[in-house]
CSV table of C-alpha atoms in Angstrom, one decimal:
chain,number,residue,atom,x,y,z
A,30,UNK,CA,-15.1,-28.1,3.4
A,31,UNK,CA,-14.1,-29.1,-0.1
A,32,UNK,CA,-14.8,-32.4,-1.6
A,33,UNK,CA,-16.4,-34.2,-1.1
A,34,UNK,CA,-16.9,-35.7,-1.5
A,35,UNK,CA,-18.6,-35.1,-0.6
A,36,UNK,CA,-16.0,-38.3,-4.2
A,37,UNK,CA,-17.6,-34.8,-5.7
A,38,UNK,CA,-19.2,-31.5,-5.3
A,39,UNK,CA,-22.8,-33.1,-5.9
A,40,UNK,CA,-22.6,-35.6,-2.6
A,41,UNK,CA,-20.4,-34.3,-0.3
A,42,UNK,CA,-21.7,-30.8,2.1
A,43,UNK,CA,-19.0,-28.6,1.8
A,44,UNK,CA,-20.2,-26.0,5.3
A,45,UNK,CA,-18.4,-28.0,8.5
A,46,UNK,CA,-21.9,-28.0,10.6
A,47,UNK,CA,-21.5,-27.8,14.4
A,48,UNK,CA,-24.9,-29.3,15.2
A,49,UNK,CA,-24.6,-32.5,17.9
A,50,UNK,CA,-25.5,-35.2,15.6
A,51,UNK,CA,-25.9,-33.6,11.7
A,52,UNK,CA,-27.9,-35.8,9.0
A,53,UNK,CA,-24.7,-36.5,7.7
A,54,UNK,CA,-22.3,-37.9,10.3
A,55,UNK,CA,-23.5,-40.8,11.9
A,56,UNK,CA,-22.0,-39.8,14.9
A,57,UNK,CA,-23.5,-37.4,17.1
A,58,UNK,CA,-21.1,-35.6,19.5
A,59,UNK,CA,0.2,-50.0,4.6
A,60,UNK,CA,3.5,-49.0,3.5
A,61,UNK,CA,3.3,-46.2,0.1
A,62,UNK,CA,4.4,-47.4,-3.0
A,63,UNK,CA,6.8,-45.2,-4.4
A,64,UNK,CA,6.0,-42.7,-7.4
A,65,UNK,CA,8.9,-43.8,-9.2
A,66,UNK,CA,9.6,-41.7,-12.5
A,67,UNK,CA,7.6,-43.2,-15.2
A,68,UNK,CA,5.9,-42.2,-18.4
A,69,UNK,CA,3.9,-39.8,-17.9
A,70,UNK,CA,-0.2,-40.9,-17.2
A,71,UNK,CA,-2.1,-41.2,-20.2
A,72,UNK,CA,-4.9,-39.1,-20.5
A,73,UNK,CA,-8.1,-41.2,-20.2
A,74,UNK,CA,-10.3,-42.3,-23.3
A,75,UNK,CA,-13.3,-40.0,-23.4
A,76,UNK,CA,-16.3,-41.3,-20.6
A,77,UNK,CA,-19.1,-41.6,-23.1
A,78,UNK,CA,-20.8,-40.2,-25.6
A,79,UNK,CA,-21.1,-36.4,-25.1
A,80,UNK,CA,-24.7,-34.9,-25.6
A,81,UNK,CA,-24.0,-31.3,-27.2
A,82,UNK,CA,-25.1,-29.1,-24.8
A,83,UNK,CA,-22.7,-26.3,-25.3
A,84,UNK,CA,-22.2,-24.0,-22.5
A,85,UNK,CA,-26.1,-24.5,-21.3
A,86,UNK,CA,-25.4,-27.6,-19.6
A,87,UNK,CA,-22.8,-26.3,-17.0
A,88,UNK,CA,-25.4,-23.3,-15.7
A,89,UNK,CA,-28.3,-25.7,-15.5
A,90,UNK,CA,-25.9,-28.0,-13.6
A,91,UNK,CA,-24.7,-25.1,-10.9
A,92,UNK,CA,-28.4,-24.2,-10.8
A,93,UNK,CA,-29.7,-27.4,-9.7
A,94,UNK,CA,-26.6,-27.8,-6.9
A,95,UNK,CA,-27.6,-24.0,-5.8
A,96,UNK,CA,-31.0,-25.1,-5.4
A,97,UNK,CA,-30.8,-27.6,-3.2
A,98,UNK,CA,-27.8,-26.7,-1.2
A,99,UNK,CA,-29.5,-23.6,0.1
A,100,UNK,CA,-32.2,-26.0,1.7
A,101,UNK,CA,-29.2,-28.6,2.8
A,102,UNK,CA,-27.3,-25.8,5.2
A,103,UNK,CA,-30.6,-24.7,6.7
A,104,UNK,CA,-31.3,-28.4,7.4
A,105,UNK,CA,-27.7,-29.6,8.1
A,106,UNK,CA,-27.3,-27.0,11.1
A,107,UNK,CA,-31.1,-27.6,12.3
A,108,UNK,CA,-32.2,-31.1,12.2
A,109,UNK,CA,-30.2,-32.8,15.4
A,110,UNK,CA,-32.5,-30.5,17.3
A,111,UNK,CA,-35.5,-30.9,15.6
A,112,UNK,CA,-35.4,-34.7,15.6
A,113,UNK,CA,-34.5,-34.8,19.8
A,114,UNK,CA,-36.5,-31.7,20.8
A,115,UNK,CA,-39.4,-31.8,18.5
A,116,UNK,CA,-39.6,-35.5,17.6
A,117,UNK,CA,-38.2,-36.7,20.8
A,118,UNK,CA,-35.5,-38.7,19.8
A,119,UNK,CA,-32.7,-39.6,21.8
A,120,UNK,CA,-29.1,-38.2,20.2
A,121,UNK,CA,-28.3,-42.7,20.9
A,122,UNK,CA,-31.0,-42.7,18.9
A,123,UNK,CA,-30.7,-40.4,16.1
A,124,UNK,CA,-26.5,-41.3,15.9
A,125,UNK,CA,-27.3,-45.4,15.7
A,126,UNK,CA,-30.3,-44.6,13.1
A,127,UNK,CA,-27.8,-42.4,10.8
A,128,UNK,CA,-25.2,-44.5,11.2
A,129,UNK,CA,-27.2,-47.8,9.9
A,130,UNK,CA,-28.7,-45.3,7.3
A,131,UNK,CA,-25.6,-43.9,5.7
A,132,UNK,CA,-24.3,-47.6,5.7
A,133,UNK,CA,-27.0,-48.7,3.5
A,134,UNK,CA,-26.5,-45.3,1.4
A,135,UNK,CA,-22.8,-46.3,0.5
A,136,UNK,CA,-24.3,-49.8,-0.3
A,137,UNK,CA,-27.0,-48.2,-2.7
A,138,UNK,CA,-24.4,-46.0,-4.8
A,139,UNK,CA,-23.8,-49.1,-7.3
A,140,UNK,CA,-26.9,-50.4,-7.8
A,141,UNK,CA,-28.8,-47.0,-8.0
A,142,UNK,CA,-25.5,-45.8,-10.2
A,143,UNK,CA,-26.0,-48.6,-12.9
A,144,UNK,CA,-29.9,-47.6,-12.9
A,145,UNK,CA,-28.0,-44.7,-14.3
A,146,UNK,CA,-26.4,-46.5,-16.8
A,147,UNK,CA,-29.2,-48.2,-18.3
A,148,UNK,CA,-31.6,-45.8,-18.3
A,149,UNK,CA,-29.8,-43.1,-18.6
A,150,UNK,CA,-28.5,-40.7,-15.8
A,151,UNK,CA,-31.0,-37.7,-16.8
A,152,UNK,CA,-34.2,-39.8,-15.5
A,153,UNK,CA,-32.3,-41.8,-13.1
A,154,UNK,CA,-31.1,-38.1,-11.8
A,155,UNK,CA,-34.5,-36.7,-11.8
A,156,UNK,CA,-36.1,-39.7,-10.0
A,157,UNK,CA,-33.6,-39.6,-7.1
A,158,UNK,CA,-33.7,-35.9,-6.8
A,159,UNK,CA,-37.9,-36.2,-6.2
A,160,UNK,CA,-36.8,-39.4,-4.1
A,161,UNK,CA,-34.6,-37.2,-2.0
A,162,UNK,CA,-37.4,-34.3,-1.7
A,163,UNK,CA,-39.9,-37.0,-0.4
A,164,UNK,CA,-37.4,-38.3,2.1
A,165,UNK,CA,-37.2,-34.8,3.7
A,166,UNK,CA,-40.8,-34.1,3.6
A,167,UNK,CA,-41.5,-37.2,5.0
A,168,UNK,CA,-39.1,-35.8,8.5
A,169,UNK,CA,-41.9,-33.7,9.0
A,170,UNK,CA,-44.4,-36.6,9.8
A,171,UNK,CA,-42.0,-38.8,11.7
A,172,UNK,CA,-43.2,-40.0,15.2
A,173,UNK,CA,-41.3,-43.1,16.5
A,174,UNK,CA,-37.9,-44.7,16.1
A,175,UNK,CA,-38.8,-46.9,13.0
A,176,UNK,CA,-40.2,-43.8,11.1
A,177,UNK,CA,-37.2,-41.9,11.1
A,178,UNK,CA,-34.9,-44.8,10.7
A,179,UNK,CA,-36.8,-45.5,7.4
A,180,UNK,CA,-37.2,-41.9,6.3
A,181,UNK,CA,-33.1,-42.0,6.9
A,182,UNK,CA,-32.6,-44.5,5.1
A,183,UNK,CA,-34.1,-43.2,2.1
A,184,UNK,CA,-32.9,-40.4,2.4
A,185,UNK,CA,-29.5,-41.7,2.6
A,186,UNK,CA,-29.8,-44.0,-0.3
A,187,UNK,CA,-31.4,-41.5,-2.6
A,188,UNK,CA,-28.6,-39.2,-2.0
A,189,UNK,CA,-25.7,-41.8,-2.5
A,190,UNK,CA,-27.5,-42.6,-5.9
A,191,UNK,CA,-28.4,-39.0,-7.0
A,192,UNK,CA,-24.7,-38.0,-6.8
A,193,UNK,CA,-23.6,-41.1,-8.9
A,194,UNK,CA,-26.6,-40.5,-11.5
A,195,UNK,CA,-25.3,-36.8,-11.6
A,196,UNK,CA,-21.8,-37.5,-12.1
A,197,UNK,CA,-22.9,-39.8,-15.0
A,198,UNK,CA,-25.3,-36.9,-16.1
A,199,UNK,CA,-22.6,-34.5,-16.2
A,200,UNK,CA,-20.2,-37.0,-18.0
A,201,UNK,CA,-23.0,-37.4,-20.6
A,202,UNK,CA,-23.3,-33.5,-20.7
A,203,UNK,CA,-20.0,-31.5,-20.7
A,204,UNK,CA,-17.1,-32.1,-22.5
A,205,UNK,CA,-13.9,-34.1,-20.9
A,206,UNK,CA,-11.5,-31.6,-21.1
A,207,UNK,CA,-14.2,-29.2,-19.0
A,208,UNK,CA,-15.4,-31.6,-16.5
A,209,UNK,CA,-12.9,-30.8,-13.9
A,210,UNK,CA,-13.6,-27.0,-13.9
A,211,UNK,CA,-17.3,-27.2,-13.9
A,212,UNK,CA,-17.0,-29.6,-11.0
A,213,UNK,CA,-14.6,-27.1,-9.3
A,214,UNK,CA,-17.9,-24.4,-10.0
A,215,UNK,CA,-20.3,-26.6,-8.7
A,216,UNK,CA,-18.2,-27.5,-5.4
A,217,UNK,CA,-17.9,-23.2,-5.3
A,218,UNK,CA,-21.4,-22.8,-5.7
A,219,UNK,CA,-22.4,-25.7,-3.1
A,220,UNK,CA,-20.2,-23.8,-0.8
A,221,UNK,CA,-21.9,-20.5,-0.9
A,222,UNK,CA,-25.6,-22.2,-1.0
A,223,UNK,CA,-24.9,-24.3,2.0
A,224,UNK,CA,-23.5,-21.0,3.9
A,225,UNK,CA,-26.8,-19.1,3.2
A,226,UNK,CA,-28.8,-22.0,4.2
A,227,UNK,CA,-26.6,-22.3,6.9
A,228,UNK,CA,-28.0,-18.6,8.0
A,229,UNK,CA,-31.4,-19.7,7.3
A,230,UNK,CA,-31.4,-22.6,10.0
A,231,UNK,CA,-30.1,-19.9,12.6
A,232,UNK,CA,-32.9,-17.9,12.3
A,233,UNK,CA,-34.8,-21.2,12.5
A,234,UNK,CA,-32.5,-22.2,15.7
A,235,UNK,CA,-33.0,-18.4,17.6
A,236,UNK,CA,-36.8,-18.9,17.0
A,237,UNK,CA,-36.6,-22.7,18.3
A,238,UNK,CA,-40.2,-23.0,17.4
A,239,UNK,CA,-41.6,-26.5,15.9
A,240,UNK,CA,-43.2,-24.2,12.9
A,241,UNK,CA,-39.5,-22.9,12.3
A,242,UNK,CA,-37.9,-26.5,12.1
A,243,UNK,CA,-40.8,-27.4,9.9
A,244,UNK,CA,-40.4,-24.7,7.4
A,245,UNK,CA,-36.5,-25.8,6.9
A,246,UNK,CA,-37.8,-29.3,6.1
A,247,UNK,CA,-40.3,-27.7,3.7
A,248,UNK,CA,-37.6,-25.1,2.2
A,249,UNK,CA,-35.2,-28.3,1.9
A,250,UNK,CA,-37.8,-30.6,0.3
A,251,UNK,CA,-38.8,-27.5,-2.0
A,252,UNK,CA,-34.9,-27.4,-3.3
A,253,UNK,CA,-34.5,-30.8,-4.4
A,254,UNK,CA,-38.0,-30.7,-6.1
A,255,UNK,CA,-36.5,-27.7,-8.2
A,256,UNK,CA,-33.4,-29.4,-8.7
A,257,UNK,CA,-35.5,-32.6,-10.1
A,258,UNK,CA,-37.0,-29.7,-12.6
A,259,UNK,CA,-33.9,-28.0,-13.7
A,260,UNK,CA,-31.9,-31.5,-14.0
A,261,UNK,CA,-35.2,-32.3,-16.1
A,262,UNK,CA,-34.3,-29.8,-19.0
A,263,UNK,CA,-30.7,-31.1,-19.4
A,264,UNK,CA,-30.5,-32.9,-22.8
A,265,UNK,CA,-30.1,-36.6,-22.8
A,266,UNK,CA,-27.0,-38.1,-23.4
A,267,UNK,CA,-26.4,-40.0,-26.3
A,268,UNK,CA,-27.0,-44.1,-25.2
A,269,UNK,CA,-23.0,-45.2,-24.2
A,270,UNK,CA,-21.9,-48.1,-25.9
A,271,UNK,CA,-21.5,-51.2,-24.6
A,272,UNK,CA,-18.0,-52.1,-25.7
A,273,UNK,CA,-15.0,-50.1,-27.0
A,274,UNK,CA,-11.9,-48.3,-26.1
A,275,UNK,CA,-11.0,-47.4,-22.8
A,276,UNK,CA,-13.0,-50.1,-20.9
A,277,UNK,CA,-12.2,-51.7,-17.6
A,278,UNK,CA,-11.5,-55.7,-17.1
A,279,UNK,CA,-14.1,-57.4,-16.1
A,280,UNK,CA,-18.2,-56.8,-15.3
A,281,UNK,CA,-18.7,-55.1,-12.7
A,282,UNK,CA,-16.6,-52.1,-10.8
A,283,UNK,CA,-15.5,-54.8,-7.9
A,284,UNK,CA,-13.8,-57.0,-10.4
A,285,UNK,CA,-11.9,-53.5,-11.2
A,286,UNK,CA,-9.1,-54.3,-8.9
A,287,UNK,CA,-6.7,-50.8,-9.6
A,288,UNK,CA,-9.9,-48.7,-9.6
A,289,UNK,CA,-11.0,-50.6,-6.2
A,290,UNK,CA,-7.5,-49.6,-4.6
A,291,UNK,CA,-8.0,-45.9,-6.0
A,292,UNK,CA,-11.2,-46.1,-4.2
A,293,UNK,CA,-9.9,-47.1,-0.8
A,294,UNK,CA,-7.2,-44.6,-1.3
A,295,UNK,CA,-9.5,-42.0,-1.9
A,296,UNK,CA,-11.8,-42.8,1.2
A,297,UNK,CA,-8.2,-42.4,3.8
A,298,UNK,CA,-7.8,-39.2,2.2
A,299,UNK,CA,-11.4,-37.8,2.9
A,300,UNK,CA,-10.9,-38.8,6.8
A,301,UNK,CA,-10.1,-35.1,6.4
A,302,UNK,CA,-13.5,-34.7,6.2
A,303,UNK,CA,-14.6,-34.9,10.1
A,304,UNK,CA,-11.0,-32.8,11.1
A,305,UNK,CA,-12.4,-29.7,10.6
A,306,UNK,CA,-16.0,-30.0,12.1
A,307,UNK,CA,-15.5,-32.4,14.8
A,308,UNK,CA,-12.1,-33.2,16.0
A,309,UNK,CA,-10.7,-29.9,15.5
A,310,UNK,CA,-13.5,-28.3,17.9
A,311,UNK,CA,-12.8,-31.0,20.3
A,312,UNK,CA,-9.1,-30.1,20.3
A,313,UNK,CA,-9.2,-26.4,20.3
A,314,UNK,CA,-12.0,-26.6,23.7
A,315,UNK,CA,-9.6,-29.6,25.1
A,316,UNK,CA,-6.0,-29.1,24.2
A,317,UNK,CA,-5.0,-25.4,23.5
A,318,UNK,CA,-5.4,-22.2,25.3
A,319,UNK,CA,-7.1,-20.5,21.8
A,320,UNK,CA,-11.3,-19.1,22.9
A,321,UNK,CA,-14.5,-21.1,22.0
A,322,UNK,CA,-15.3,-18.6,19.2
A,323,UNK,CA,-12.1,-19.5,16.9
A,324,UNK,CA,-14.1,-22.8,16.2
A,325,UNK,CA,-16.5,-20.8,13.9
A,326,UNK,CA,-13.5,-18.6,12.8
A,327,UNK,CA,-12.2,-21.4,11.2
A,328,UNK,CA,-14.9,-22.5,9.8
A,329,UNK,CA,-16.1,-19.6,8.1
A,330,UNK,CA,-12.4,-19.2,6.7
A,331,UNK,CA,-12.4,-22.9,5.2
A,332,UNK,CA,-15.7,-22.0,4.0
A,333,UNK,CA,-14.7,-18.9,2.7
A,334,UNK,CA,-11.7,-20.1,0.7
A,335,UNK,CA,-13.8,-23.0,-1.0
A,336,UNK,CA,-16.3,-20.4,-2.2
A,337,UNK,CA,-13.3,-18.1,-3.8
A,338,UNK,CA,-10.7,-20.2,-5.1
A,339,UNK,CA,-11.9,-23.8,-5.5
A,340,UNK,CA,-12.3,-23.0,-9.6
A,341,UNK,CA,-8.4,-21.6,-9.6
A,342,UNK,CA,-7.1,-24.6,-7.1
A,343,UNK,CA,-8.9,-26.6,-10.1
A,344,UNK,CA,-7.5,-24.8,-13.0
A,345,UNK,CA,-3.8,-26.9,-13.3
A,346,UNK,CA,-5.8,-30.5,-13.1
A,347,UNK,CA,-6.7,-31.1,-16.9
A,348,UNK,CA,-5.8,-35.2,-16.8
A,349,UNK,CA,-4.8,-38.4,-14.7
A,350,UNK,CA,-1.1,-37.4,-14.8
A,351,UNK,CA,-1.9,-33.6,-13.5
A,352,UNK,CA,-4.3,-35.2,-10.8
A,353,UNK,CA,-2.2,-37.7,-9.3
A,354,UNK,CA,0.3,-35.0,-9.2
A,355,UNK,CA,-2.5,-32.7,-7.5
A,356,UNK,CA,-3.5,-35.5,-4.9
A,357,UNK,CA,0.1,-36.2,-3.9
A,358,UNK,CA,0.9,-32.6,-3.3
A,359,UNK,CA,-2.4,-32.3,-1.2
A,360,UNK,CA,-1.6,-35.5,0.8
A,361,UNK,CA,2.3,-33.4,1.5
A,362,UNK,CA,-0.1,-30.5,2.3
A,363,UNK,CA,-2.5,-32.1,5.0
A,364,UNK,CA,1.0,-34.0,6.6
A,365,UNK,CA,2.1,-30.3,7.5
A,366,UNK,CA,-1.4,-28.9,8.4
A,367,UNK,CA,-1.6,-31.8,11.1
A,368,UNK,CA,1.9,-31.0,12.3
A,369,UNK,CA,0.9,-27.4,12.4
A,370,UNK,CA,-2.1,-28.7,14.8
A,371,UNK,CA,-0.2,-30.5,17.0
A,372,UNK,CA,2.2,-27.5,18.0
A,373,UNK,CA,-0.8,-25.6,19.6
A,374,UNK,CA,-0.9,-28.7,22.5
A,375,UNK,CA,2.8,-27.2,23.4
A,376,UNK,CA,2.8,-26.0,27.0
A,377,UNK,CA,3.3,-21.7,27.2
A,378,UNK,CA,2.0,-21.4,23.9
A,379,UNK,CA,-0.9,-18.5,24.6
A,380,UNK,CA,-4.4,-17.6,23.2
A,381,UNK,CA,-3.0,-15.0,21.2
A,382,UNK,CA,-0.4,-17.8,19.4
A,383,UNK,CA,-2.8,-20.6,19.4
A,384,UNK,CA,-5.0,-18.6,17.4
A,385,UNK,CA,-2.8,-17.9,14.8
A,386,UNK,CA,-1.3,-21.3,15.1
A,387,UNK,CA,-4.7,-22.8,14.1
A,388,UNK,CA,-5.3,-20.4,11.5
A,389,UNK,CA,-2.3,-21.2,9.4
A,390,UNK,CA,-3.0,-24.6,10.2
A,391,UNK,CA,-6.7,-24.4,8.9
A,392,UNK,CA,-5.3,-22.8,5.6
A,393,UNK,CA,-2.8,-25.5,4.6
A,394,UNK,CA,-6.0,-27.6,5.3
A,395,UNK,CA,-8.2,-26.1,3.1
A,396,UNK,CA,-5.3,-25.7,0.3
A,397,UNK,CA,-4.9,-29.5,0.7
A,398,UNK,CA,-8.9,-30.0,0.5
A,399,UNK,CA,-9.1,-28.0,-2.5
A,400,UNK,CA,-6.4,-29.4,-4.5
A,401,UNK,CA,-7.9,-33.0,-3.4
A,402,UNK,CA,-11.3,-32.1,-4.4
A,403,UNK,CA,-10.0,-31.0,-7.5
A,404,UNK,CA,-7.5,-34.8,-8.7
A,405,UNK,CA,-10.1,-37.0,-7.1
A,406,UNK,CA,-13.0,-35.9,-9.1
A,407,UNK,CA,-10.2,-36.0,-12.3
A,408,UNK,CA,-9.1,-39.5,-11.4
A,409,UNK,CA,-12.8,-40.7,-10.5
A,410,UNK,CA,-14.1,-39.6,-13.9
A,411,UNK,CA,-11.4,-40.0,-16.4
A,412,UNK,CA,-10.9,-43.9,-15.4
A,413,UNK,CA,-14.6,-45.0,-15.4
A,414,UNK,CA,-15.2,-47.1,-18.2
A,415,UNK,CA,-17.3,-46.1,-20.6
A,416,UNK,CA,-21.3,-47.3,-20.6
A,417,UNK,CA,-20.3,-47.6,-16.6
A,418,UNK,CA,-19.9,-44.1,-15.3
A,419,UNK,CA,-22.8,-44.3,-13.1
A,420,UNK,CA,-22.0,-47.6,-11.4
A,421,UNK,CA,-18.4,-46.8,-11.4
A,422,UNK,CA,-19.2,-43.4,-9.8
A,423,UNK,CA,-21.7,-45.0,-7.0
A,424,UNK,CA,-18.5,-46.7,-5.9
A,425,UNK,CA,-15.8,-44.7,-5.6
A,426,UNK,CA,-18.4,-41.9,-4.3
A,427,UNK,CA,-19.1,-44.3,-1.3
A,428,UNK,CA,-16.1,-43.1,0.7
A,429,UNK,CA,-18.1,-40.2,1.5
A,430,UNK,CA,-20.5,-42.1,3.7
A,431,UNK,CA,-18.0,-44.4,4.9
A,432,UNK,CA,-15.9,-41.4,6.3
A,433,UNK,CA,-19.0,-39.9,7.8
A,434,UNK,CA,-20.0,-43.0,9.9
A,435,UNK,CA,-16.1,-44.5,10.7
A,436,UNK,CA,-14.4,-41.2,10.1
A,437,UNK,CA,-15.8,-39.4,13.8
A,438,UNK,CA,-14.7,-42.5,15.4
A,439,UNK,CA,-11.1,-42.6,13.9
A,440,UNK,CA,-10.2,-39.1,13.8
A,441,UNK,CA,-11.2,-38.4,17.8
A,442,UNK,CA,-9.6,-41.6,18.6
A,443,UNK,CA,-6.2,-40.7,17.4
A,444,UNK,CA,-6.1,-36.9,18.3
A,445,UNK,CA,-8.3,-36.4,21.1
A,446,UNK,CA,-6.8,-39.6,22.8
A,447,UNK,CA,-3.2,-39.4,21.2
A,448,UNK,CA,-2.7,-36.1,21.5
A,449,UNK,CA,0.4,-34.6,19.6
A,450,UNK,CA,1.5,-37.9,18.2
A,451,UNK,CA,-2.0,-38.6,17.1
A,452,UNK,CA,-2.3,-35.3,14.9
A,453,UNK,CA,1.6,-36.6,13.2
A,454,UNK,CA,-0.3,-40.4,12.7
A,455,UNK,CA,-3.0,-39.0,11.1
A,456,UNK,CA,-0.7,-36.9,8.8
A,457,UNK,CA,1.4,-39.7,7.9
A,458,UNK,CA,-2.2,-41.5,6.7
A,459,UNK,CA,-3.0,-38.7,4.2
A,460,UNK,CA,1.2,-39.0,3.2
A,461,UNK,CA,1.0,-42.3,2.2
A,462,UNK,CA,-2.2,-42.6,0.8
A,463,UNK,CA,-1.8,-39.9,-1.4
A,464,UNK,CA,2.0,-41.3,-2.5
A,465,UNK,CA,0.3,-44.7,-3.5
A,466,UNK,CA,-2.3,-42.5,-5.3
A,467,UNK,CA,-0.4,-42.1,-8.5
A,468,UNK,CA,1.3,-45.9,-9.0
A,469,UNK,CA,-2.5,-47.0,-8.7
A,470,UNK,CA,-3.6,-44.9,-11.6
A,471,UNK,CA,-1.0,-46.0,-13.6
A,472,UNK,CA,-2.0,-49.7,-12.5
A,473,UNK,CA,-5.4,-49.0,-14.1
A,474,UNK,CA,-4.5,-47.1,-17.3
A,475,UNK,CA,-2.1,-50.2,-17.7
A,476,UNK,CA,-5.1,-52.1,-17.5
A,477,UNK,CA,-7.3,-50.4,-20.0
A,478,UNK,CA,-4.6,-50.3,-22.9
């Protein structure tokens, strides 16, 4: 999947895992306001201080994401086994423990994100990165309940914080006018990572050893501890001042009261995010006459399409005016890929149709996902203040946990218990969440002039 999210390429795993209860779910198995014609959206002052990095800075970037998304799909698709059948977990067990985990990850984003901020998101990066790679090594010594809730919830933390520290990093790093398309590289690159990691863990599922699961955790540990070292020969930005144009009311990013509504926008839109590797498989076994095997059709497709055209989806989305227009086009998009899901209930409809049903219904989602991924990392960016981008970044990233612990619950709710009506719900959610998108971005560039 696109991002997403993870608010952005570097937090949310873009491969749809089908594992029972994946590190990153925590579940195993308002009226819109009206875009009304206004002046155009201002573009946003610069973030920060830009450290001259020239075109260096981008390639050490997609480096870094390479080398620890490789080690993220073999672990993603091989650790709900490893933690029931090798630790001995039960999947109550592992779900409640992720699920307290990831809440204390979205808590951590702010804190760890204005670490970032004040001193400086190319240590604070590097520290979370070796934080992250001692989380996962330390899965290989877990015995007992406690352990792994622990290891969990440092894991969870350090990743919440890493992605805000790397935002900031990348702020610091790359130009404002190029942010948008090296995020849309990134997110590409994460993609095709997590697939061949992905590919890794089934050799490590068909072998089903304990020295198999072990030597994911090892290659996963491994990535993020070459991640710290590439993130480690970034320059460092130039020190953000403390005051100046372009800042946001107030302290602290919760006094921020447009951003804060941007944010809870942005988390309804990625309830997209457990469509495609949860509710959809439930649907497709439950509800339609399609076979089992168009479950990792789909996937490989949305996966697929992220990889190729994620940088061109991003291309058009150059400021806040261009990304509230790309959000509310996406939210338009995922309305009619919902109602496209909800024909392939109707009654006659056979394999043959259901199949292709679902397939144009996974490509409007993935269109939508991609021109999503591509606004929300414009809008999150461009309307941090400056001296804040970390903090500011830990926030709005934290709809990416939220939407893995509440999303499971939400999305099965309303389609695999409302059926039809519950896909058309759902698509109405993304509709008017992505309307009220753009009249909250002009709220907050109001508020910064």
């Amino acid at each position: 999947m696109a991002n997403t999210s993870p608010a952005d390429p570097l937090a949310e795993p873009a491969v749809p895992i089908t594992s029972a209860v994946p590190i990153t779910s925590a579940v195993p198995i308002t009226s819109a306001v009206p875009i009304a014609p206004a002046v155009p959206i201002a573009p946003a002052e610069p973030i920060g201080p830009t450290a001259p990095a020239g075109p260096a800075a981008p390639r050490v970037l997609l480096l870094a994401q390479l080398s620890n998304s490789v080690g993220d799909g073999a672990f993603y698709v091989t650790s709900a086994l490893y933690f029931t059948g090798v630790v001995g977990l039960s999947a109550a067990q592992v779900g409640a423990g992720l699920a307290v985990a990831w809440a204390v990850g979205s808590l951590a984003g702010v804190p760890l994100g204005t670490l970032a901020d004040r001193r400086g998101p190319r240590g604070t990066s590097v520290l979370l990165a070796l934080a992250t790679a001692a989380a996962v090594a330390s899965f290989l010594l877990i015995a007992s309940f406690p352990a792994f809730l622990a290891a969990a919830t440092l894991y969870a933390s350090a990743q919440s914080g890493l992605a805000a520290a790397r935002q900031a990093l990348l702020a610091g790093t790359v130009a404002p006018a190029a942010r948008t398309a090296v995020l849309a590289r990134l997110q590409a690159a994460s993609n095709a990572g997590l697939a061949v990691g992905a590919a890794l863990g089934g050799l490590a599922l068909h072998a089903g050893t304990r020295r198999a699961y072990l030597a994911v955790l090892a290659l996963d540990a491994a990535g993020f501890l070459l991640c710290a070292l590439l993130l480690g020969r970034l320059p460092a930005p130039a020190p953000a001042p403390s005051a100046g144009a372009g800042r946001a009311p107030g302290g602290t990013v919760l006094r921020d009261r447009p951003y804060v509504l941007l944010t809870l926008l942005h988390a309804l839109m990625l309830l997209r995010m457990p469509v495609l590797s949860l509710a959809l498989p439930l649907w497709i076994v439950q509800r339609t006459a399609a076979p089992g095997w168009t479950v990792s059709a789909l996937f490989v497709l949305n996966t697929a399409a992220v990889t190729l055209f994620q940088v061109r989806a991003a291309r058009s989305v150059t400021d806040l005016d261009t990304a509230a227009r790309a959000v509310r086009g996406a939210g338009a998009v995922m309305l009619a890929a919902c109602a496209v899901f909800a024909v392939t209930a109707l009654p006659g409809l056979g394999a043959g149709a259901a199949v292709a049903v679902l397939v144009l219904g996974a490509v409007l989602l993935v269109v939508a996902e991609m021109r999503h991924s591509a606004g929300s990392w414009q809008l999150g960016l461009g309307l941090a203040p400056t001296g804040r981008v970390g903090q500011y970044q830990g926030f709005y990233g934290a709809g990416v946990p939220v939407a893995r612990t509440l999303g499971p619950l939400v999305v099965t709710t309303l389609l695999v218990g409302g059926g039809p009506a519950g896909w058309l719900l759902l698509g109405g959610v993304f509709l008017l969440a992505a309307l009220a998108t753009g009249p909250a971005v002009r709220w907050a560039v109001r508020t910064r002039t």
